[in-house]
Each structure stands twice: as C-alpha cells, then as structure tokens.
Short mmCIF file of C-alpha atoms in Angstrom, two decimals:
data_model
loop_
_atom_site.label_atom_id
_atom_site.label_comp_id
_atom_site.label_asym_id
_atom_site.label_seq_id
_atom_site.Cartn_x
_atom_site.Cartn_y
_atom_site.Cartn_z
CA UNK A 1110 56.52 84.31 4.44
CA UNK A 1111 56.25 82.13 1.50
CA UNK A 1112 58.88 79.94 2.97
CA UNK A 1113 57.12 79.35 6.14
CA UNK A 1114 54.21 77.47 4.97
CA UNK A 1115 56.27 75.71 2.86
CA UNK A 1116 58.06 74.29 5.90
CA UNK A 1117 55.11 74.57 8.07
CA UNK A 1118 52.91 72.50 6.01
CA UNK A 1119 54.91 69.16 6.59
CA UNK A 1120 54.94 69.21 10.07
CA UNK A 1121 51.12 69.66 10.23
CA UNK A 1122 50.33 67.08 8.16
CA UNK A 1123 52.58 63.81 8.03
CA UNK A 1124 52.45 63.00 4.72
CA UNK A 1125 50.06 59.88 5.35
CA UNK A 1126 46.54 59.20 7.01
CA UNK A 1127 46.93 60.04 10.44
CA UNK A 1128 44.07 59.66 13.36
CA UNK A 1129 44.98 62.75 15.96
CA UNK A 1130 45.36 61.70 19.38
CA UNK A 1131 45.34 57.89 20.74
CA UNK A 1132 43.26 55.15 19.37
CA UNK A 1133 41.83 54.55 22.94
CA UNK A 1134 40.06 57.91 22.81
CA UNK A 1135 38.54 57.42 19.63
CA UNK A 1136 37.13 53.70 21.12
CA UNK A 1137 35.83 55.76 24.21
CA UNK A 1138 34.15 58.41 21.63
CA UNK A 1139 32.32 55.67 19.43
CA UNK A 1140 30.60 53.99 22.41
CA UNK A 1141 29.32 57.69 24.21
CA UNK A 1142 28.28 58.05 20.51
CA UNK A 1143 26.29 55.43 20.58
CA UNK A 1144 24.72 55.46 24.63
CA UNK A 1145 23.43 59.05 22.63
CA UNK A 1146 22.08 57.52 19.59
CA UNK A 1147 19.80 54.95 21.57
CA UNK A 1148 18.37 58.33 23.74
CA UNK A 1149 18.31 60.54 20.53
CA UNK A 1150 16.65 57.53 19.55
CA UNK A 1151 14.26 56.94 22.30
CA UNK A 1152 13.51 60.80 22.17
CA UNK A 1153 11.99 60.88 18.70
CA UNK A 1154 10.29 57.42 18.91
CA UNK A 1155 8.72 58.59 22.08
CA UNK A 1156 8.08 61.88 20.66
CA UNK A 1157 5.84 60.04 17.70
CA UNK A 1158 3.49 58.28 19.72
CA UNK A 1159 3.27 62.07 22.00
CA UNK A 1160 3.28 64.42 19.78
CA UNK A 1161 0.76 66.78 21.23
CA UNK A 1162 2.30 66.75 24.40
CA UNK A 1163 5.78 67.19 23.40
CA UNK A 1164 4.93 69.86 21.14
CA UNK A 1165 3.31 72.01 24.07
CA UNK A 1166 5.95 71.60 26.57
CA UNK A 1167 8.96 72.37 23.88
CA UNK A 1168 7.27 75.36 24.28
CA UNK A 1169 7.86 75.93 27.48
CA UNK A 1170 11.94 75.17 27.00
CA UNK A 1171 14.05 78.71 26.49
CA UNK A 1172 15.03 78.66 22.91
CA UNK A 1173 17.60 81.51 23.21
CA UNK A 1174 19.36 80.06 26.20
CA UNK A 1175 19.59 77.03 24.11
CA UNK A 1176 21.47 78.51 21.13
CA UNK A 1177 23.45 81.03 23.17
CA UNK A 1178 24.95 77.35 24.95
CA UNK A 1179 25.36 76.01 21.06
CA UNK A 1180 27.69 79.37 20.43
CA UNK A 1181 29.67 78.46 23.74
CA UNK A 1182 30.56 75.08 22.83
CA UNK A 1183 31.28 75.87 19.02
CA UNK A 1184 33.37 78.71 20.05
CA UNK A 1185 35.20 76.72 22.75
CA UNK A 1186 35.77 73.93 20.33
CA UNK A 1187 37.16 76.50 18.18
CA UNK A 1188 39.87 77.67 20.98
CA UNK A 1189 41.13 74.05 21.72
CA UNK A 1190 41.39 73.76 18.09
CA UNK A 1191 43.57 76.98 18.07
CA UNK A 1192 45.23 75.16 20.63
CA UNK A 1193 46.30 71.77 18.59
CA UNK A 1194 47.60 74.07 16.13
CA UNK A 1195 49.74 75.88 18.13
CA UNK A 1196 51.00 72.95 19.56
CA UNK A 1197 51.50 71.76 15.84
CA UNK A 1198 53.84 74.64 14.84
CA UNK A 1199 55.19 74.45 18.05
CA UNK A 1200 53.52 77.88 19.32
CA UNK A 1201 54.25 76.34 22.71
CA UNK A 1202 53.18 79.70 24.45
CA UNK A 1203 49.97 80.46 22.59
CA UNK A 1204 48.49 76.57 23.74
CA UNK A 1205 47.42 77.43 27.61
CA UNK A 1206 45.96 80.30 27.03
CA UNK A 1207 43.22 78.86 24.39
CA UNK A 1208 42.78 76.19 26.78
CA UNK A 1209 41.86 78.30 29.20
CA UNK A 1210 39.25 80.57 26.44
CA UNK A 1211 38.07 76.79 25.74
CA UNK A 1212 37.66 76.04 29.12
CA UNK A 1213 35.83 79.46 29.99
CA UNK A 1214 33.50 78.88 27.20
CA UNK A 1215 32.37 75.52 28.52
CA UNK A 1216 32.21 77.32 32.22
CA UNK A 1217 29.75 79.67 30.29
CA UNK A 1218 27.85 76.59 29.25
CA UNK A 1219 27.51 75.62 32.59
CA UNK A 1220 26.27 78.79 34.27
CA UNK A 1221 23.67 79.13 31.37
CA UNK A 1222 22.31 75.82 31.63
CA UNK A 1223 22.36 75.96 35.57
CA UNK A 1224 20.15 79.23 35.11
CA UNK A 1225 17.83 77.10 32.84
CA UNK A 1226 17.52 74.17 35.11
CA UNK A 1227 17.15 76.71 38.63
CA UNK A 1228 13.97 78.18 36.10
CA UNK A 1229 12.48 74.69 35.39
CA UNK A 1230 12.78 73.31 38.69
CA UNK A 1231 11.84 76.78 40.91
CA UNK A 1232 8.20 76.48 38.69
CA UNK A 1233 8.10 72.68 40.16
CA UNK A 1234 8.97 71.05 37.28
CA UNK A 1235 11.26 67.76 37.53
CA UNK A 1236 11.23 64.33 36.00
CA UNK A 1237 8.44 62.79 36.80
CA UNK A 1238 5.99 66.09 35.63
CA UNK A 1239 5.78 64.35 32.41
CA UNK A 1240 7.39 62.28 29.78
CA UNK A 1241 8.88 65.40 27.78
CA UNK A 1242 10.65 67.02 30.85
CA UNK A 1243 11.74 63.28 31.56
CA UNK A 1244 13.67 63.32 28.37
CA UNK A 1245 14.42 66.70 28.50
CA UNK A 1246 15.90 66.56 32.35
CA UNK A 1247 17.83 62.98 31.43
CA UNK A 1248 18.98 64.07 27.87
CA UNK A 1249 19.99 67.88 28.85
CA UNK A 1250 21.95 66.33 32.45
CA UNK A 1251 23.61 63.83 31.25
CA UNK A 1252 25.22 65.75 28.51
CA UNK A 1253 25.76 68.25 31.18
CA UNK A 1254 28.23 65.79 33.19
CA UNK A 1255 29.89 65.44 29.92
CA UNK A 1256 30.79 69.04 29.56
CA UNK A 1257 32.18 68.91 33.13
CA UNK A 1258 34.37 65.88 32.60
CA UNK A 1259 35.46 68.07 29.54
CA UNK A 1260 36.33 70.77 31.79
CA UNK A 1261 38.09 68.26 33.97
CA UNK A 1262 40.05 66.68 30.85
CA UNK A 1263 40.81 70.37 30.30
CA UNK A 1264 42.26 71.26 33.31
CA UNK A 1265 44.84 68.64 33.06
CA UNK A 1266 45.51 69.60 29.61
CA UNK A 1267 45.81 73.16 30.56
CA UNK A 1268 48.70 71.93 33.77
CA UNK A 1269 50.59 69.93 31.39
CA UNK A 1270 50.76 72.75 28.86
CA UNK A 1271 52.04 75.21 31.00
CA UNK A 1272 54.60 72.75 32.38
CA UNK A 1273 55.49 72.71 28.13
CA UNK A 1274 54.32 69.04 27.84
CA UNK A 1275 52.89 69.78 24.01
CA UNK A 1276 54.81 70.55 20.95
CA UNK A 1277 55.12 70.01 17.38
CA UNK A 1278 56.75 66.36 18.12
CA UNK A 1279 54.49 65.42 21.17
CA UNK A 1280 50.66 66.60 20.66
CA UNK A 1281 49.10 63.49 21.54
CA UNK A 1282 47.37 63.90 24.96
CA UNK A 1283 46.42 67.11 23.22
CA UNK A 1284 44.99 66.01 20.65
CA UNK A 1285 42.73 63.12 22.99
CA UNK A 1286 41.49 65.55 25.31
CA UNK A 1287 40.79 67.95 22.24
CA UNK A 1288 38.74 64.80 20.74
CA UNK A 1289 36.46 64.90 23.94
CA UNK A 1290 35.66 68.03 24.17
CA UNK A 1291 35.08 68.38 20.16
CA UNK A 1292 32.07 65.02 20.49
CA UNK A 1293 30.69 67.21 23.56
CA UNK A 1294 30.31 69.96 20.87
CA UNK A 1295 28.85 67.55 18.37
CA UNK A 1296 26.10 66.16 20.87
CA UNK A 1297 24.68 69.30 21.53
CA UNK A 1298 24.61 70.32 17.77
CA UNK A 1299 22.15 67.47 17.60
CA UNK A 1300 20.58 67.64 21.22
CA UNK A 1301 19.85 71.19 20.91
CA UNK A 1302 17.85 71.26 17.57
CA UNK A 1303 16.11 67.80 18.58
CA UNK A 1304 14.70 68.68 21.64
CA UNK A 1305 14.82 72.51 21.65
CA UNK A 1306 13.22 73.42 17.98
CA UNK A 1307 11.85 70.88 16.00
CA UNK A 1308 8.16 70.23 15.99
CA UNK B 598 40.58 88.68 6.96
CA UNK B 599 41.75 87.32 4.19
CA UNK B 600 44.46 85.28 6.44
CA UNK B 601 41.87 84.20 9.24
CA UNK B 602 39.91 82.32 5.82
CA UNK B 603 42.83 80.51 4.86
CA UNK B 604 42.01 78.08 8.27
CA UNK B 605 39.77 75.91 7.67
CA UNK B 606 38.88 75.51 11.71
CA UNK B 607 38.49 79.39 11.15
CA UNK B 608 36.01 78.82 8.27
CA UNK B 609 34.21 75.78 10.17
CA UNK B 610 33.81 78.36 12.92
CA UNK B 611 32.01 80.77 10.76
CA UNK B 612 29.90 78.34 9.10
CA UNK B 613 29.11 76.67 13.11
CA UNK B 614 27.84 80.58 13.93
CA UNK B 615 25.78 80.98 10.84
CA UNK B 616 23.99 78.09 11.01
CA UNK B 617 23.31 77.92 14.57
CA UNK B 618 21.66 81.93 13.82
CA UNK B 619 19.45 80.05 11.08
CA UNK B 620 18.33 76.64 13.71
CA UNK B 621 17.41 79.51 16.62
CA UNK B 622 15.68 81.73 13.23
CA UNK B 623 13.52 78.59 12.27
CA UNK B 624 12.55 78.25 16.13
CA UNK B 625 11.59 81.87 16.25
CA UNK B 626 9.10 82.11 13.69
CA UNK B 627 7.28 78.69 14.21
CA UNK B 628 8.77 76.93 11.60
CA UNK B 629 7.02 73.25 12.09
CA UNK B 630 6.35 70.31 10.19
CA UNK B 631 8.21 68.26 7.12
CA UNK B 632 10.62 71.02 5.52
CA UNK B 633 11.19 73.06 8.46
CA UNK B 634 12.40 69.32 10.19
CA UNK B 635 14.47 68.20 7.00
CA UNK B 636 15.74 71.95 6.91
CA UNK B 637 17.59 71.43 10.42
CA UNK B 638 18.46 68.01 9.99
CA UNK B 639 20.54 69.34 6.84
CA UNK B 640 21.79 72.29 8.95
CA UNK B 641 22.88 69.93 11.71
CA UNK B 642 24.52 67.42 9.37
CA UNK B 643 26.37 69.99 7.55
CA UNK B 644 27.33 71.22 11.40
CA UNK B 645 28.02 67.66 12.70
CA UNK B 646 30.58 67.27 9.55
CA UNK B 647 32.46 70.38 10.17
CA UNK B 648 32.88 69.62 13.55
CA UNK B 649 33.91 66.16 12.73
CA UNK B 650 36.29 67.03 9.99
CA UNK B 651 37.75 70.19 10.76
CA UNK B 652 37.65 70.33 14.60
CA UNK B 653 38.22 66.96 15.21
CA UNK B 654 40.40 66.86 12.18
CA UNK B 655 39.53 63.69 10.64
CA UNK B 656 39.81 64.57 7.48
CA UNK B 657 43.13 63.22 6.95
CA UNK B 658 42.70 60.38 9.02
CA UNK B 659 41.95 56.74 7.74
CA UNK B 660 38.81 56.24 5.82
CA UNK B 661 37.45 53.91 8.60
CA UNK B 662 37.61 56.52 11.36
CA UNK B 663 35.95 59.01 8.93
CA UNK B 664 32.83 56.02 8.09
CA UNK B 665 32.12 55.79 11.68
CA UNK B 666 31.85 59.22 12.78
CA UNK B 667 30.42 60.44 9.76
CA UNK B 668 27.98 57.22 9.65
CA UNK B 669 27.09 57.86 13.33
CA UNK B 670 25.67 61.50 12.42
CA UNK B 671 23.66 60.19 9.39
CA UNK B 672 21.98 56.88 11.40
CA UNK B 673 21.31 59.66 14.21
CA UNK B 674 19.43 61.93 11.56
CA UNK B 675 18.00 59.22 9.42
CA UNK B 676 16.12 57.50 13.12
CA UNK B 677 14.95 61.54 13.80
CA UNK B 678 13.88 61.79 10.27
CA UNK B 679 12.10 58.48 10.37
CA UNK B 680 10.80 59.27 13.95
CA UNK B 681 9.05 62.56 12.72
CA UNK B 682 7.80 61.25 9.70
CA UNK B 683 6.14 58.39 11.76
CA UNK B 684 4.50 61.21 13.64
CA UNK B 685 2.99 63.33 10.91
CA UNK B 686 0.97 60.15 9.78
#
C-alpha cells in the first residue's frame, strides 16, 4: 500500500507548476469570467439604487430550489473531478462512469431550474414585469445555457472516454472540459447567494 | 472515512455541502443587512477558492493562473460588497 502512493504521487503531480488542461480553455474561462462580473456587477449596482423593490421580489424567488441546484453542481463538479483522477492513475474504467454521475447531476440542475422558471412564468411573470425579474430571468438563463454547453462538452468527453481516449499520459481534453464545467460551478456559487439570499 | 479525507477534492466537497447548508440557513431565518451580507460573501469566497483550487486544481499551477482566478472572485465580492454598502446609506 505504502508503495503505491509512493509511485502514484509522481504521476499526479509533475514535479513542476503545471496548468491542467490547454491554455486555450483557461483564455475562454477568463473572458465568461468577466461577461459575469460586469452582470454580477450591474446586479448589485442596480440593486442599490432599488432596494425596496428588489428586496420584495427576492422574496418571491424559491430559496430551496436554489440551494438544492448549488448541491447539484458541487456534487457534479465533484464526479468529473473523480474523473481527472482516475484518468491520472490511469483508472481508465472508473472515468465514464463519473462523467456520466457529473453529467446526471447537471441534468438535475436543469429539470430543477426548468420547474422554477414553468412557476415564474405560469404566474405571468417574465422580463419586462420589473427590473428584479429582468436580472433575475437574464442572470439565471444565461447561466442556464452554460450548464447545457457543459452537458454538451460532457457528452463528448464521456464518447471519447469510453473509446479509452484518457489516461495517465493523455488527460488533456479531460482536464479542459473538466475546467468548464468546474467555472459553471463557480458562477452559481456566486449567482445563487447574490440574487437568491442576500438582502 | 479516514481514506475518503486524505482527498482533498473529497474534503472540498464536504466543505462545498456545509457551507451551502449555512447560505440556504442565513436565507431561512431572515438574516439581512451588513453581517449577514459580509457573512456570505466570506462563505462564498471560501467556496469560490475550493472550487478554484481543488476542483479546478490550480493549486499547483503557475502563480499567474492562480492571481487571475483567485483575483476574479475577490473584485466580484469586493463590487457586491461595495454595491450593498452603497445601499444601506
């Protein structure tokens, strides 16, 4: 046992600073980063100059569906990341099926938000009600098409692992598409709190 | 147990569930105003950073890459920080 992390351990970690996945991803992540910022942004600065408003239709927002969808994408972060690590102790057979948990959790996301948005909009509520469910429609949707290119990114990665395209020498579409889906996760950690809770 | 610890995704994981109970707690009883907002600022910082370093495993990665994501969640908290605060004047 003892000797198996000793060997493990090297091919895990390269010796030197290493950025997972390709640089092109990381690019791609810094500017969705910062199209998010400038509505976080634009939320709160809003928010300041409405706070009455904002305050009273927060309240109207489903705070449990909210951080039931914050479990789903933390937990299907988790599985992709069970996946990379598989991949980097060349566990080629335990990879697919974490991509598919991953991808099932993000499914989950979907259904729960879809249920959210079929109760907003069935009570007649849409963008142009008023400036919070503006925000809260834009903010909440287009995050939403970000968890289903996730999904998509997933599905490709879940193909190619089955077909044994990932190992302990070749992670690095692996790790790109893990990247994704990981900023999806940390978006909502910030969406959901911003627009969902605080007041 | 003991084993599933030694992970540190496993441990981010944990920590993720925890503090995601504690956001939806603060929601359920009302919490509003200053602390309650610099409470879940902290609790998604500390969130953000796990996710960043031991999810996206950045932690071994160059400094630079580290900067930026890590400087993107505290500019992000900092304008909802200074947002709020603007409000409560």
């Amino acid at each position: 046992m003892h000797a198996m992390t000793t060997v493990a351990l090297p091919a895990t970690n390269h010796g030197s600073k290493r950025l997972p996945g390709d640089l092109a991803i990381w690019f791609f992540i810094l500017a969705e980063l910062l199209a998010f910022a400038v509505f976080f942004a634009a939320y709160a600065f809003t928010r300041a100059k409405n706070v009455e408003m904002f305050n009273l239709y927060q309240q109207t927002l489903d705070r449990d569906l909210g951080a039931l969808n914050t479990v789903l994408l933390i937990t299907g972060s988790w599985f992709i990341v069970r996946a990379v690590q598989a991949a980097h102790r060349n566990d080629i057979k335990a990879i697919p099926p974490n991509i598919l948990l991953g991808w099932l959790c993000g499914g989950g996301f979907l259904v729960v938000k879809v249920i959210e948005y079929a109760d907003k909009f069935g009570a007649g509520i849409s963008m142009s009600t008023n400036t919070f469910y503006m925000f809260y429609i834009s903010l909440t949707f287009f995050h939403f098409m970000h968890v289903i290119l996730g999904m998509v990114i997933l599905t490709v990665l879940w193909f190619q692992a089955r077909n044994g395209a990932y190992g302990a020498h070749n992670a690095h579409g692996l790790e790109s598409g893990a990247a994704y889906w990981h900023m999806v996760d940390l978006l909502w950690i910030v969406l959901f709190p911003l627009v969902y809770v605080m007041r | 147990m003991i084993d599933f610890l030694k992970n540190s995704a496993h441990r981010a994981w944990l920590v993720l569930m925890v503090a995601t109970g504690i956001t939806w707690y603060l929601g359920e009883v009302g919490a509003a105003g200053t602390a309650s907002i610099v409470a879940m600022l902290v609790i998604a910082f500390v969130k953000g950073r796990l996710v960043i370093l031991d999810f996206m495993e950045l932690r071994e990665a160059p400094m630079m890459w580290r900067v930026l994501l890590e400087g993107w969640l505290i500019v992000v908290a900092s304008l909802i920080l200074l947002a709020y605060w603007i409000s409560l004047k």
